[in-house]
């Protein structure tokens, strides 16, 4: 059971959103705006298998799915899609992503944050984890080196500051906008959109909150 205090921790999913686009992160986690598009629908379908808590044993490896993780010290809380517990004591987090194999810092930061929680909760050191790309069914190994750990802690601080301020950053149009589910709400091509009130008239059936 998550305490009231823990429910105030920064969601690890917000870190991924922030690295992808700070404005997207604020729209979702400050303004509670969420639009579905083909990418999010596909992602949700492909994610279904790891969204339900489950435990299994395979080739001597215990596999936990949808494992809750948190760190009050680091101010974060979330859920690991998969954590493998190997016979030699290795703890190995695996994050599922829809689409083909691709490198993305936003995915790496999310995985690193999960690993940092696991390290603290289980008193272990985790050298690497992996992103499993569902469409191509390939793993991309992510080394949890000092640079990624530092980057992740910087993102945590930035997201905490943004959530506390309640501010929505201005739109900065870029390549990331092409598959952003919030494109219609954000209007990145419309110039400097400043007022979050612009997003409030979204129809109920056009967005979901979480
Ligand atoms: S449309 Fe572009 S600027 Fe707007 S939230 Fe999405 S990624 Fe960010």
PDB file of C-alpha atoms and ligand atoms in Angstrom:
ATOM      1  CA  UNK A   1       0.000   0.000   0.000  1.00  0.00           C
ATOM      2  CA  UNK A   2       1.383   3.419  -1.013  1.00  0.00           C
ATOM      3  CA  UNK A   3       1.161   6.014   1.757  1.00  0.00           C
ATOM      4  CA  UNK A   4      -0.176   9.538   1.220  1.00  0.00           C
ATOM      5  CA  UNK A   5       3.367  10.845   1.389  1.00  0.00           C
ATOM      6  CA  UNK A   6       4.560   8.357  -1.225  1.00  0.00           C
ATOM      7  CA  UNK A   7       1.739   9.336  -3.534  1.00  0.00           C
ATOM      8  CA  UNK A   8       3.424  12.762  -3.659  1.00  0.00           C
ATOM      9  CA  UNK A   9       6.621  11.308  -5.114  1.00  0.00           C
ATOM     10  CA  UNK A  10       7.530  12.073  -8.730  1.00  0.00           C
ATOM     11  CA  UNK A  11       6.114   9.401 -11.084  1.00  0.00           C
ATOM     12  CA  UNK A  12       8.939   7.729 -12.987  1.00  0.00           C
ATOM     13  CA  UNK A  13       6.819   7.956 -16.140  1.00  0.00           C
ATOM     14  CA  UNK A  14       7.066  11.766 -15.812  1.00  0.00           C
ATOM     15  CA  UNK A  15      10.839  11.554 -16.214  1.00  0.00           C
ATOM     16  CA  UNK A  16      10.424   9.859 -19.566  1.00  0.00           C
ATOM     17  CA  UNK A  17       7.846  12.430 -20.657  1.00  0.00           C
ATOM     18  CA  UNK A  18      10.105  15.302 -19.525  1.00  0.00           C
ATOM     19  CA  UNK A  19      13.116  14.091 -21.521  1.00  0.00           C
ATOM     20  CA  UNK A  20      10.878  13.601 -24.565  1.00  0.00           C
ATOM     21  CA  UNK A  21       9.440  17.098 -24.187  1.00  0.00           C
ATOM     22  CA  UNK A  22       9.125  19.203 -20.995  1.00  0.00           C
ATOM     23  CA  UNK A  23       5.864  20.682 -22.253  1.00  0.00           C
ATOM     24  CA  UNK A  24       4.396  17.214 -22.839  1.00  0.00           C
ATOM     25  CA  UNK A  25       5.374  16.286 -19.285  1.00  0.00           C
ATOM     26  CA  UNK A  26       3.694  19.371 -17.858  1.00  0.00           C
ATOM     27  CA  UNK A  27       0.543  18.887 -19.918  1.00  0.00           C
ATOM     28  CA  UNK A  28       0.198  15.319 -18.628  1.00  0.00           C
ATOM     29  CA  UNK A  29       1.378  15.661 -15.032  1.00  0.00           C
ATOM     30  CA  UNK A  30       0.430  19.266 -14.202  1.00  0.00           C
ATOM     31  CA  UNK A  31      -2.602  19.949 -16.413  1.00  0.00           C
ATOM     32  CA  UNK A  32      -3.785  16.301 -16.457  1.00  0.00           C
ATOM     33  CA  UNK A  33      -4.261  16.322 -20.237  1.00  0.00           C
ATOM     34  CA  UNK A  34      -3.989  13.051 -22.089  1.00  0.00           C
ATOM     35  CA  UNK A  35      -4.900  12.329 -25.694  1.00  0.00           C
ATOM     36  CA  UNK A  36      -4.775   8.920 -27.306  1.00  0.00           C
ATOM     37  CA  UNK A  37      -3.201   8.539 -30.722  1.00  0.00           C
ATOM     38  CA  UNK A  38      -2.183   5.494 -32.733  1.00  0.00           C
ATOM     39  CA  UNK A  39       1.160   5.327 -30.938  1.00  0.00           C
ATOM     40  CA  UNK A  40      -0.308   5.381 -27.432  1.00  0.00           C
ATOM     41  CA  UNK A  41      -3.063   2.898 -28.371  1.00  0.00           C
ATOM     42  CA  UNK A  42      -0.537   0.528 -29.882  1.00  0.00           C
ATOM     43  CA  UNK A  43       1.759   0.959 -26.915  1.00  0.00           C
ATOM     44  CA  UNK A  44      -1.028   0.167 -24.475  1.00  0.00           C
ATOM     45  CA  UNK A  45      -1.998  -2.998 -26.371  1.00  0.00           C
ATOM     46  CA  UNK A  46       1.603  -4.180 -26.566  1.00  0.00           C
ATOM     47  CA  UNK A  47       2.124  -3.330 -22.914  1.00  0.00           C
ATOM     48  CA  UNK A  48      -0.894  -5.267 -21.639  1.00  0.00           C
ATOM     49  CA  UNK A  49       1.062  -8.410 -20.818  1.00  0.00           C
ATOM     50  CA  UNK A  50       3.431  -6.657 -18.416  1.00  0.00           C
ATOM     51  CA  UNK A  51       0.840  -4.394 -16.805  1.00  0.00           C
ATOM     52  CA  UNK A  52      -0.557  -7.168 -14.571  1.00  0.00           C
ATOM     53  CA  UNK A  53       1.518  -8.239 -11.568  1.00  0.00           C
ATOM     54  CA  UNK A  54       2.775 -11.807 -12.049  1.00  0.00           C
ATOM     55  CA  UNK A  55       5.662 -14.019 -11.077  1.00  0.00           C
ATOM     56  CA  UNK A  56       7.178 -16.937 -12.974  1.00  0.00           C
ATOM     57  CA  UNK A  57      10.297 -19.071 -12.985  1.00  0.00           C
ATOM     58  CA  UNK A  58      12.131 -19.661 -16.266  1.00  0.00           C
ATOM     59  CA  UNK A  59      15.514 -21.372 -16.697  1.00  0.00           C
ATOM     60  CA  UNK A  60      16.313 -20.696 -13.047  1.00  0.00           C
ATOM     61  CA  UNK A  61      15.462 -16.992 -13.384  1.00  0.00           C
ATOM     62  CA  UNK A  62      12.593 -15.572 -11.334  1.00  0.00           C
ATOM     63  CA  UNK A  63      10.659 -13.067 -13.421  1.00  0.00           C
ATOM     64  CA  UNK A  64       8.472 -10.449 -11.730  1.00  0.00           C
ATOM     65  CA  UNK A  65       6.084  -8.364 -13.820  1.00  0.00           C
ATOM     66  CA  UNK A  66       4.575  -4.966 -12.930  1.00  0.00           C
ATOM     67  CA  UNK A  67       6.748  -4.680  -9.836  1.00  0.00           C
ATOM     68  CA  UNK A  68       6.144  -1.478  -7.795  1.00  0.00           C
ATOM     69  CA  UNK A  69       9.338   0.441  -6.971  1.00  0.00           C
ATOM     70  CA  UNK A  70      10.062   3.691  -5.157  1.00  0.00           C
ATOM     71  CA  UNK A  71      12.721   5.735  -3.441  1.00  0.00           C
ATOM     72  CA  UNK A  72      11.806   8.360  -0.874  1.00  0.00           C
ATOM     73  CA  UNK A  73      15.455   9.468  -0.916  1.00  0.00           C
ATOM     74  CA  UNK A  74      15.341  10.156  -4.655  1.00  0.00           C
ATOM     75  CA  UNK A  75      11.705  11.338  -4.589  1.00  0.00           C
ATOM     76  CA  UNK A  76      10.439   8.907  -7.247  1.00  0.00           C
ATOM     77  CA  UNK A  77       7.874   6.122  -7.562  1.00  0.00           C
ATOM     78  CA  UNK A  78       6.868   3.827 -10.404  1.00  0.00           C
ATOM     79  CA  UNK A  79       6.538   0.315 -11.678  1.00  0.00           C
ATOM     80  CA  UNK A  80       9.000  -1.987 -13.462  1.00  0.00           C
ATOM     81  CA  UNK A  81       7.536  -3.874 -16.422  1.00  0.00           C
ATOM     82  CA  UNK A  82       9.835  -6.828 -15.766  1.00  0.00           C
ATOM     83  CA  UNK A  83      12.565  -7.538 -13.229  1.00  0.00           C
ATOM     84  CA  UNK A  84      14.663 -10.678 -13.604  1.00  0.00           C
ATOM     85  CA  UNK A  85      16.262 -12.196 -10.518  1.00  0.00           C
ATOM     86  CA  UNK A  86      19.148 -14.419 -11.681  1.00  0.00           C
ATOM     87  CA  UNK A  87      20.594 -17.301  -9.638  1.00  0.00           C
ATOM     88  CA  UNK A  88      23.918 -15.457  -9.227  1.00  0.00           C
ATOM     89  CA  UNK A  89      22.136 -12.551  -7.506  1.00  0.00           C
ATOM     90  CA  UNK A  90      21.971 -10.307 -10.577  1.00  0.00           C
ATOM     91  CA  UNK A  91      18.888  -8.070 -10.610  1.00  0.00           C
ATOM     92  CA  UNK A  92      17.992  -7.074 -14.187  1.00  0.00           C
ATOM     93  CA  UNK A  93      15.188  -4.604 -15.028  1.00  0.00           C
ATOM     94  CA  UNK A  94      13.601  -4.743 -18.492  1.00  0.00           C
ATOM     95  CA  UNK A  95      11.295  -1.993 -19.778  1.00  0.00           C
ATOM     96  CA  UNK A  96       8.881  -2.824 -22.623  1.00  0.00           C
ATOM     97  CA  UNK A  97       8.417  -0.306 -25.439  1.00  0.00           C
ATOM     98  CA  UNK A  98       6.272  -0.518 -28.519  1.00  0.00           C
ATOM     99  CA  UNK A  99       7.797  -0.136 -31.946  1.00  0.00           C
ATOM    100  CA  UNK A 100      11.086  -1.355 -33.449  1.00  0.00           C
ATOM    101  CA  UNK A 101      14.488  -1.203 -31.749  1.00  0.00           C
ATOM    102  CA  UNK A 102      15.655   2.372 -31.363  1.00  0.00           C
ATOM    103  CA  UNK A 103      17.807   4.347 -28.974  1.00  0.00           C
ATOM    104  CA  UNK A 104      16.180   7.024 -26.872  1.00  0.00           C
ATOM    105  CA  UNK A 105      17.499   8.883 -23.842  1.00  0.00           C
ATOM    106  CA  UNK A 106      13.944   9.196 -22.463  1.00  0.00           C
ATOM    107  CA  UNK A 107      13.694   5.387 -22.302  1.00  0.00           C
ATOM    108  CA  UNK A 108      17.169   5.076 -20.754  1.00  0.00           C
ATOM    109  CA  UNK A 109      16.376   7.620 -18.022  1.00  0.00           C
ATOM    110  CA  UNK A 110      13.158   5.776 -17.148  1.00  0.00           C
ATOM    111  CA  UNK A 111      15.010   2.453 -16.895  1.00  0.00           C
ATOM    112  CA  UNK A 112      17.809   4.027 -14.836  1.00  0.00           C
ATOM    113  CA  UNK A 113      15.308   5.526 -12.378  1.00  0.00           C
ATOM    114  CA  UNK A 114      13.723   2.098 -11.915  1.00  0.00           C
ATOM    115  CA  UNK A 115      17.155   0.573 -11.325  1.00  0.00           C
ATOM    116  CA  UNK A 116      18.061   3.249  -8.772  1.00  0.00           C
ATOM    117  CA  UNK A 117      14.897   2.359  -6.829  1.00  0.00           C
ATOM    118  CA  UNK A 118      15.668  -1.360  -6.998  1.00  0.00           C
ATOM    119  CA  UNK A 119      19.227  -0.766  -5.802  1.00  0.00           C
ATOM    120  CA  UNK A 120      17.956   1.100  -2.759  1.00  0.00           C
ATOM    121  CA  UNK A 121      15.095  -1.295  -1.981  1.00  0.00           C
ATOM    122  CA  UNK A 122      17.103  -4.497  -2.427  1.00  0.00           C
ATOM    123  CA  UNK A 123      20.554  -3.199  -1.412  1.00  0.00           C
ATOM    124  CA  UNK A 124      22.129  -4.385  -4.646  1.00  0.00           C
ATOM    125  CA  UNK A 125      24.143  -2.812  -7.449  1.00  0.00           C
ATOM    126  CA  UNK A 126      22.671  -2.980 -10.948  1.00  0.00           C
ATOM    127  CA  UNK A 127      25.174  -2.583 -13.762  1.00  0.00           C
ATOM    128  CA  UNK A 128      22.759  -2.780 -16.692  1.00  0.00           C
ATOM    129  CA  UNK A 129      19.190  -3.343 -17.774  1.00  0.00           C
ATOM    130  CA  UNK A 130      17.434  -3.509 -21.122  1.00  0.00           C
ATOM    131  CA  UNK A 131      14.715  -1.962 -23.232  1.00  0.00           C
ATOM    132  CA  UNK A 132      12.646  -4.660 -24.971  1.00  0.00           C
ATOM    133  CA  UNK A 133      11.231  -3.374 -28.253  1.00  0.00           C
ATOM    134  CA  UNK A 134       8.028  -5.304 -28.783  1.00  0.00           C
ATOM    135  CA  UNK A 135       7.626  -4.919 -32.575  1.00  0.00           C
ATOM    136  CA  UNK A 136      11.115  -6.152 -33.382  1.00  0.00           C
ATOM    137  CA  UNK A 137      11.226  -8.428 -30.299  1.00  0.00           C
ATOM    138  CA  UNK A 138      14.774  -7.263 -29.634  1.00  0.00           C
ATOM    139  CA  UNK A 139      16.467  -6.140 -26.470  1.00  0.00           C
ATOM    140  CA  UNK A 140      18.667  -3.067 -26.316  1.00  0.00           C
ATOM    141  CA  UNK A 141      21.095  -3.272 -23.395  1.00  0.00           C
ATOM    142  CA  UNK A 142      21.463  -0.058 -21.387  1.00  0.00           C
ATOM    143  CA  UNK A 143      24.599   0.375 -19.272  1.00  0.00           C
ATOM    144  CA  UNK A 144      23.747   2.168 -16.059  1.00  0.00           C
ATOM    145  CA  UNK A 145      26.947   4.184 -15.951  1.00  0.00           C
ATOM    146  CA  UNK A 146      27.734   7.300 -13.921  1.00  0.00           C
ATOM    147  CA  UNK A 147      26.741   9.634 -16.749  1.00  0.00           C
ATOM    148  CA  UNK A 148      23.257   8.128 -17.076  1.00  0.00           C
ATOM    149  CA  UNK A 149      22.779   8.070 -13.286  1.00  0.00           C
ATOM    150  CA  UNK A 150      23.756  11.747 -13.074  1.00  0.00           C
ATOM    151  CA  UNK A 151      21.486  12.620 -16.001  1.00  0.00           C
ATOM    152  CA  UNK A 152      18.593  10.782 -14.357  1.00  0.00           C
ATOM    153  CA  UNK A 153      19.046  12.574 -11.036  1.00  0.00           C
ATOM    154  CA  UNK A 154      19.136  15.892 -12.887  1.00  0.00           C
ATOM    155  CA  UNK A 155      15.867  15.049 -14.634  1.00  0.00           C
ATOM    156  CA  UNK A 156      14.257  14.076 -11.311  1.00  0.00           C
ATOM    157  CA  UNK A 157      15.193  17.489  -9.869  1.00  0.00           C
ATOM    158  CA  UNK A 158      13.907  19.294 -12.960  1.00  0.00           C
ATOM    159  CA  UNK A 159      10.579  17.453 -12.929  1.00  0.00           C
ATOM    160  CA  UNK A 160      10.159  18.054  -9.191  1.00  0.00           C
ATOM    161  CA  UNK A 161      10.733  21.782  -9.760  1.00  0.00           C
ATOM    162  CA  UNK A 162       8.252  21.813 -12.630  1.00  0.00           C
ATOM    163  CA  UNK A 163       5.549  19.972 -10.682  1.00  0.00           C
ATOM    164  CA  UNK A 164       6.008  22.288  -7.697  1.00  0.00           C
ATOM    165  CA  UNK A 165       5.835  25.397  -9.875  1.00  0.00           C
ATOM    166  CA  UNK A 166       2.747  24.232 -11.783  1.00  0.00           C
ATOM    167  CA  UNK A 167       4.138  26.032 -14.844  1.00  0.00           C
ATOM    168  CA  UNK A 168       3.621  24.761 -18.404  1.00  0.00           C
ATOM    169  CA  UNK A 169       6.684  25.413 -20.618  1.00  0.00           C
ATOM    170  CA  UNK A 170       6.121  26.989 -24.020  1.00  0.00           C
ATOM    171  CA  UNK A 171       5.849  24.795 -27.102  1.00  0.00           C
ATOM    172  CA  UNK A 172       9.081  24.195 -28.964  1.00  0.00           C
ATOM    173  CA  UNK A 173       8.292  22.593 -32.278  1.00  0.00           C
ATOM    174  CA  UNK A 174      10.608  19.746 -33.215  1.00  0.00           C
ATOM    175  CA  UNK A 175      10.839  16.239 -34.626  1.00  0.00           C
ATOM    176  CA  UNK A 176       9.365  14.863 -31.403  1.00  0.00           C
ATOM    177  CA  UNK A 177       6.058  16.591 -32.180  1.00  0.00           C
ATOM    178  CA  UNK A 178       5.366  14.237 -35.106  1.00  0.00           C
ATOM    179  CA  UNK A 179       4.284  11.325 -32.918  1.00  0.00           C
ATOM    180  CA  UNK A 180       3.207  13.270 -29.846  1.00  0.00           C
ATOM    181  CA  UNK A 181      -0.271  12.304 -28.670  1.00  0.00           C
ATOM    182  CA  UNK A 182      -0.783  15.842 -27.331  1.00  0.00           C
ATOM    183  CA  UNK A 183      -0.173  17.574 -30.634  1.00  0.00           C
ATOM    184  CA  UNK A 184      -3.775  18.703 -31.023  1.00  0.00           C
ATOM    185  CA  UNK A 185      -3.886  20.072 -27.491  1.00  0.00           C
ATOM    186  CA  UNK A 186      -0.449  21.657 -27.665  1.00  0.00           C
ATOM    187  CA  UNK A 187      -0.691  23.298 -31.103  1.00  0.00           C
ATOM    188  CA  UNK A 188       3.098  23.452 -31.525  1.00  0.00           C
ATOM    189  CA  UNK A 189       2.809  25.056 -34.973  1.00  0.00           C
ATOM    190  CA  UNK A 190       0.610  27.852 -33.697  1.00  0.00           C
ATOM    191  CA  UNK A 191       3.476  29.791 -32.135  1.00  0.00           C
ATOM    192  CA  UNK A 192       3.956  30.719 -28.515  1.00  0.00           C
ATOM    193  CA  UNK A 193       0.999  29.256 -26.649  1.00  0.00           C
ATOM    194  CA  UNK A 194       1.183  30.591 -23.118  1.00  0.00           C
ATOM    195  CA  UNK A 195      -2.126  30.039 -21.374  1.00  0.00           C
ATOM    196  CA  UNK A 196      -2.992  26.593 -20.054  1.00  0.00           C
ATOM    197  CA  UNK A 197      -6.638  27.702 -20.146  1.00  0.00           C
ATOM    198  CA  UNK A 198      -6.453  27.045 -23.876  1.00  0.00           C
ATOM    199  CA  UNK A 199      -6.407  23.312 -23.146  1.00  0.00           C
ATOM    200  CA  UNK A 200      -9.373  23.165 -20.819  1.00  0.00           C
ATOM    201  CA  UNK A 201     -12.134  22.954 -23.476  1.00  0.00           C
ATOM    202  CA  UNK A 202     -10.948  19.506 -24.641  1.00  0.00           C
ATOM    203  CA  UNK A 203     -13.930  17.217 -25.099  1.00  0.00           C
ATOM    204  CA  UNK A 204     -14.280  14.381 -22.601  1.00  0.00           C
ATOM    205  CA  UNK A 205     -13.978  11.751 -25.286  1.00  0.00           C
ATOM    206  CA  UNK A 206     -10.796  13.340 -26.656  1.00  0.00           C
ATOM    207  CA  UNK A 207      -8.660  12.747 -23.611  1.00  0.00           C
ATOM    208  CA  UNK A 208      -8.239  10.576 -20.595  1.00  0.00           C
ATOM    209  CA  UNK A 209      -6.724  11.470 -17.260  1.00  0.00           C
ATOM    210  CA  UNK A 210      -4.530   9.280 -15.118  1.00  0.00           C
TER     211      UNK A 210
HETATM  212  S1  LIG B   1       3.389  18.675 -29.733  1.00  0.00           S
HETATM  213 FE1  LIG B   1       5.618  18.935 -29.553  1.00  0.00          FE
HETATM  214  S2  LIG B   1       5.914  20.736 -28.197  1.00  0.00           S
HETATM  215 FE2  LIG B   1       3.797  20.004 -27.958  1.00  0.00          FE
HETATM  216  S3  LIG B   1       3.825  18.641 -26.192  1.00  0.00           S
HETATM  217 FE3  LIG B   1       4.067  17.363 -28.020  1.00  0.00          FE
HETATM  218  S4  LIG B   1       6.261  17.157 -28.350  1.00  0.00           S
HETATM  219 FE4  LIG B   1       5.943  18.865 -26.924  1.00  0.00          FE
END
